[in-house]
Coordinates of C-alpha atoms in Angstrom, one line a residue:
M1 CA 103.8 117.1 125.4
T2 CA 105.5 113.8 126.4
A3 CA 108.3 112.8 124.1
E4 CA 107.7 109.6 122.1
P5 CA 109.6 106.7 123.7
T6 CA 112.7 105.7 121.8
P7 CA 114.8 102.6 121.7
V8 CA 117.3 102.1 124.6
R9 CA 120.8 100.8 124.2
R10 CA 122.5 99.3 127.2
P11 CA 125.7 101.3 126.9
D12 CA 123.8 104.6 126.6
A13 CA 121.6 103.7 129.6
L14 CA 124.6 102.7 131.8
S15 CA 126.4 105.9 130.9
R16 CA 123.4 107.9 132.2
G17 CA 123.5 106.2 135.5
H18 CA 121.0 103.4 135.0
T19 CA 121.7 99.8 136.1
D20 CA 121.2 96.4 134.5
G21 CA 118.6 95.7 137.1
E22 CA 116.5 98.7 136.0
L23 CA 116.9 97.6 132.4
R24 CA 115.7 94.1 133.3
V25 CA 112.6 95.6 134.8
L26 CA 111.8 97.3 131.5
Y27 CA 111.4 94.1 129.5
T28 CA 110.2 91.8 132.3
R29 CA 107.6 94.0 134.0
Q30 CA 107.0 97.1 131.9
G31 CA 106.2 95.7 128.5
W32 CA 109.5 96.6 126.7
T33 CA 110.8 94.3 124.0
Q34 CA 114.4 93.0 124.2
L35 CA 115.1 93.2 120.5
R36 CA 118.4 91.6 121.2
P37 CA 120.7 91.5 124.3
G38 CA 121.4 95.1 125.2
F39 CA 118.8 96.7 123.0
Y40 CA 115.3 97.4 124.0
L41 CA 112.2 98.8 122.3
P42 CA 109.5 100.7 124.2
P43 CA 105.9 99.3 124.5
G44 CA 104.0 99.8 121.2
Y45 CA 107.1 101.0 119.3
D46 CA 106.1 98.9 116.3
D47 CA 102.4 100.0 116.3
G48 CA 101.8 101.8 113.1
R49 CA 105.4 101.3 111.9
E50 CA 106.4 99.3 108.9
S51 CA 108.2 96.1 109.6
A52 CA 111.2 97.7 107.7
D53 CA 111.5 100.4 110.4
V54 CA 111.7 97.8 113.2
H55 CA 114.2 95.8 111.1
R56 CA 116.4 98.9 110.7
E57 CA 116.5 99.1 114.5
L58 CA 117.5 95.4 114.7
I59 CA 120.3 96.1 112.2
R60 CA 121.6 99.0 114.3
A61 CA 121.5 96.8 117.4
T62 CA 123.3 94.0 115.7
V63 CA 126.1 95.7 113.7
P64 CA 128.3 96.7 116.8
A65 CA 128.6 93.0 117.7
L66 CA 129.6 91.8 114.2
S67 CA 133.1 91.1 112.9
P68 CA 134.5 94.2 111.2
D69 CA 134.6 92.4 107.8
A70 CA 130.8 91.7 107.8
V71 CA 128.7 93.8 105.5
V72 CA 124.9 94.2 105.8
S73 CA 123.4 92.4 102.8
H74 CA 120.4 90.9 101.1
Q75 CA 117.0 92.2 102.4
S76 CA 118.7 94.0 105.3
A77 CA 120.7 96.1 102.8
T78 CA 117.6 97.0 100.7
V79 CA 115.8 98.1 103.9
M80 CA 118.8 100.4 104.7
H81 CA 118.8 102.1 101.3
P82 CA 115.7 102.1 101.6
V83 CA 113.5 100.4 99.0
P84 CA 110.3 98.5 99.6
V85 CA 110.4 94.7 100.2
W86 CA 107.3 92.6 99.9
D87 CA 106.9 89.1 101.5
V88 CA 110.6 88.8 102.3
P89 CA 111.3 87.8 105.9
L90 CA 112.7 90.5 108.1
D91 CA 113.2 88.5 111.3
R92 CA 117.0 88.2 110.9
V93 CA 119.8 90.6 110.0
H94 CA 121.6 89.4 106.9
V95 CA 125.3 90.0 106.5
T96 CA 127.9 88.7 104.1
R97 CA 131.6 88.0 104.7
N98 CA 134.1 87.7 101.9
R99 CA 135.2 84.1 102.3
A100 CA 134.6 80.7 100.7
N101 CA 132.6 79.1 103.6
G102 CA 131.5 79.6 107.2
G103 CA 127.9 80.8 106.7
R104 CA 125.7 80.3 109.7
R105 CA 122.2 81.2 110.9
S106 CA 120.9 82.0 114.4
R107 CA 117.5 83.3 115.6
Q108 CA 118.4 86.9 114.8
L109 CA 121.4 86.7 112.4
H110 CA 122.1 85.1 109.0
V111 CA 125.8 85.2 108.0
H112 CA 126.4 84.5 104.3
S113 CA 129.8 83.7 102.6
A114 CA 130.4 85.1 99.2
P115 CA 133.0 87.1 97.2
F116 CA 132.7 90.8 97.0
D117 CA 134.8 93.9 96.3
E118 CA 134.9 97.2 98.3
A119 CA 133.2 98.7 95.3
D120 CA 130.1 96.6 96.3
V121 CA 130.0 98.4 99.7
V122 CA 128.7 101.8 100.7
E123 CA 127.9 103.4 104.0
V124 CA 124.4 104.3 104.9
S125 CA 123.7 106.0 108.2
G126 CA 127.0 104.9 109.5
V127 CA 126.5 101.2 108.6
R128 CA 128.5 99.4 106.0
V129 CA 126.0 97.8 103.5
F130 CA 126.0 96.4 100.1
T131 CA 125.1 98.7 97.2
L132 CA 121.5 98.4 96.2
E133 CA 122.5 96.7 93.0
R134 CA 124.5 94.0 94.8
A135 CA 121.8 93.5 97.4
F136 CA 119.2 93.0 94.6
A137 CA 121.6 90.5 92.8
D138 CA 121.8 88.4 96.0
L139 CA 118.1 88.4 96.6
A140 CA 117.0 87.8 93.0
R141 CA 118.9 84.5 93.1
T142 CA 117.0 83.2 96.1
V143 CA 113.5 84.8 96.3
P144 CA 110.5 84.1 94.1
L145 CA 110.1 86.2 90.9
E146 CA 107.3 88.4 92.3
Q147 CA 109.4 89.5 95.3
A148 CA 112.5 90.1 93.1
V149 CA 110.5 92.3 90.6
V150 CA 109.1 94.4 93.5
I151 CA 112.7 95.2 94.7
G152 CA 114.2 95.5 91.3
D153 CA 111.6 97.9 90.0
A154 CA 112.2 100.1 93.1
A155 CA 116.0 100.0 92.4
L156 CA 115.3 101.3 88.9
R157 CA 113.2 104.1 90.3
K158 CA 116.1 105.1 92.5
G159 CA 118.5 105.4 89.5
S160 CA 119.9 101.9 89.0
T161 CA 119.9 100.5 85.5
K162 CA 119.5 96.9 84.3
D163 CA 123.1 97.0 83.2
D164 CA 124.1 97.9 86.7
L165 CA 122.1 95.0 88.1
L166 CA 123.6 92.6 85.6
A167 CA 127.1 93.8 86.5
A168 CA 126.4 93.3 90.2
L169 CA 125.2 89.8 89.4
S170 CA 128.3 88.8 87.5
Y171 CA 130.0 87.3 90.5
A172 CA 127.3 84.6 90.6
E173 CA 127.5 83.4 87.0
K174 CA 128.2 79.8 88.1
R175 CA 126.2 79.9 91.3
P176 CA 122.7 78.6 91.9
G177 CA 119.9 81.0 91.0
H178 CA 121.9 83.0 88.4
R179 CA 119.5 82.3 85.5
R180 CA 116.5 83.1 87.8
A181 CA 118.0 86.5 88.6
V182 CA 118.7 87.3 85.0
H183 CA 115.1 86.5 84.2
A184 CA 113.9 88.8 86.9
I185 CA 116.1 91.7 85.6
E186 CA 114.7 91.2 82.1
M187 CA 111.2 91.8 83.6
L188 CA 112.0 95.0 85.5
D189 CA 110.4 98.4 84.7
G190 CA 111.0 101.5 86.8
K191 CA 107.7 102.9 85.6
S192 CA 105.9 100.6 88.0
G193 CA 105.2 103.0 90.9
S194 CA 104.3 100.7 93.8
V195 CA 104.6 97.2 95.2
G196 CA 101.1 96.5 93.9
E197 CA 101.9 97.6 90.3
S198 CA 105.1 95.5 90.3
R199 CA 103.2 92.5 91.5
S200 CA 100.5 93.2 88.9
R201 CA 103.1 93.1 86.1
V202 CA 104.2 89.6 87.1
V203 CA 100.6 88.5 87.0
L204 CA 100.1 90.2 83.6
A205 CA 103.1 88.4 82.2
G206 CA 100.8 85.3 82.2
L207 CA 98.4 87.0 79.8
A208 CA 98.6 85.8 76.2
G209 CA 98.7 88.6 73.7
P210 CA 100.1 92.2 73.7
K211 CA 101.8 93.5 76.9
P212 CA 100.5 96.8 78.3
E213 CA 102.2 100.2 78.3
L214 CA 102.8 101.6 81.7
Q215 CA 101.7 105.0 83.1
T216 CA 99.9 106.3 80.0
S217 CA 98.4 109.8 80.1
F218 CA 94.9 110.2 78.9
L219 CA 93.3 113.5 77.5
D220 CA 89.8 114.7 76.8
H221 CA 88.8 116.1 73.5
D222 CA 90.0 119.6 74.5
G223 CA 93.5 118.3 75.3
H224 CA 93.0 118.5 79.0
S225 CA 94.5 115.8 81.2
I226 CA 92.2 113.2 82.7
G227 CA 95.0 111.3 84.4
R228 CA 97.2 108.3 84.0
G229 CA 96.5 104.7 83.7
D230 CA 98.6 102.0 85.3
F231 CA 98.4 99.5 82.4
F232 CA 97.2 100.4 78.9
F233 CA 96.3 97.7 76.3
E234 CA 96.3 100.0 73.3
E235 CA 95.1 97.5 70.8
F236 CA 92.0 96.8 72.9
G237 CA 91.3 100.3 74.3
V238 CA 91.5 98.8 77.8
I239 CA 93.0 100.4 80.9
G240 CA 94.1 98.2 83.8
E241 CA 94.2 99.8 87.3
F242 CA 95.7 98.4 90.5
D243 CA 93.3 99.5 93.2
G244 CA 95.6 100.1 96.1
K245 CA 96.8 103.6 95.6
V246 CA 94.7 105.6 98.0
K247 CA 95.8 103.3 100.9
Y248 CA 99.4 104.2 100.2
G249 CA 98.8 107.9 99.7
K250 CA 99.6 108.1 96.0
Y251 CA 96.6 110.2 95.2
L252 CA 96.2 112.1 98.5
R253 CA 96.7 115.8 98.3
P254 CA 97.7 118.0 101.3
G255 CA 94.8 118.2 103.7
E256 CA 92.8 115.6 101.8
D257 CA 91.4 112.5 103.5
A258 CA 91.0 109.1 101.9
G259 CA 87.3 109.5 101.2
E260 CA 87.9 112.6 99.2
A261 CA 90.6 110.9 97.2
V262 CA 88.4 107.9 96.5
Y263 CA 85.7 110.2 95.2
R264 CA 88.1 112.1 93.0
E265 CA 89.4 108.9 91.6
K266 CA 85.9 107.7 90.8
L267 CA 85.3 111.0 88.8
R268 CA 88.5 110.4 86.9
E269 CA 87.4 106.8 86.0
D270 CA 84.0 108.1 84.9
R271 CA 85.7 110.5 82.6
L272 CA 87.9 107.8 81.1
R273 CA 84.8 105.6 80.5
D274 CA 83.0 108.6 78.9
M275 CA 85.9 108.9 76.5
G276 CA 85.3 105.3 75.4
W277 CA 88.0 103.5 77.4
I278 CA 87.2 100.3 79.2
V279 CA 88.6 100.3 82.8
V280 CA 89.4 97.1 84.6
R281 CA 90.4 97.3 88.3
W282 CA 91.8 94.7 90.7
T283 CA 92.8 94.7 94.3
W284 CA 95.4 93.4 96.7
A285 CA 93.2 90.4 97.4
E286 CA 92.9 89.5 93.7
L287 CA 96.7 89.6 93.3
Q288 CA 96.6 86.4 95.4
R289 CA 94.3 84.9 92.8
P290 CA 95.8 86.0 89.5
H291 CA 93.4 84.0 87.3
L292 CA 90.6 86.4 88.4
I293 CA 92.5 89.3 87.0
L294 CA 93.3 87.6 83.7
A295 CA 89.7 86.6 83.3
K296 CA 88.5 90.2 83.9
L297 CA 90.9 91.5 81.2
R298 CA 89.9 88.8 78.7
R299 CA 86.2 89.7 79.2
A300 CA 87.1 93.4 78.6
F301 CA 89.0 92.5 75.4
E302 CA 85.9 90.6 74.2
R303 CA 83.6 93.5 75.1
R304 CA 85.8 95.9 73.1
A305 CA 85.6 93.6 70.0
I306 CA 81.8 93.9 70.3
I307 CA 81.4 97.7 70.9
G308 CA 84.1 98.8 68.5
A309 CA 87.1 101.2 68.8
P310 CA 87.3 103.9 71.5
V311 CA 87.4 107.6 70.7
G312 CA 89.7 108.8 73.5
V313 CA 93.1 110.4 73.2
F314 CA 96.2 109.1 75.0
I315 CA 99.9 109.8 75.2
L316 CA 102.3 106.9 75.9
A317 CA 104.8 107.6 78.6
A318 CA 108.4 108.2 77.5

């Protein structure tokens, strides 16, 4: 079996006896990508890979050329930890230097200037990066709320606390975006298990009335588990479900294909409805049109008022 092509670094290639001319042929005639001078990706390397994987390679290619006092920061740091980022550009490596000014931006590098302590720095895979808390604090000041909540929820799932995030943000108390970041932290909940669920919570924040409980367990009349619901509006007996889980493998069991998981999910939903719950689903596409999701839920609330209280059993997540 032929080994999968791997990235090539110029110093490594020269040490093995290759020449600059041979490397030039790779990206001028053989379809390789020059990620940056002296670092090359084989053809199709990014096929099937997340953009974060390619960004990590760009970070590794960039760090050796940086000033020793530069620390990988912002979305580049979150990618190194790693936590998911959504709709945050990954075309440049972001680093921060501890100085009052001197920020600059090029095609592949964005250098920020901001104060930090060594306590804000950790080493990940041999690279000096900001802690996840500090990286989030920087991003939450500058990206839209939805993107900040996606990253912040993931940070909580990895063990950070809201107090940790607020402490990391303290350096920016008088800087632009501080209040925006505090608002994002107030909205975080580590029980959101995916990018789609985090984005859904931002949408649901625009719904007047009670806020949903997350990851509620539902039982049948014999006490057997039916499954969990993403968002549970207890007062209305309505379960909200973000319909993107199978794509990301959340429900896939070993040896199971997506079709089997979809069918099993349908059976779970049928059981929930049999127990009297109203189930409302929405998709990735509908997250782009949040008014459709809110309208679905309002109709479900109105339907519950007509048909009466549900008979199912549930257990709120701790």
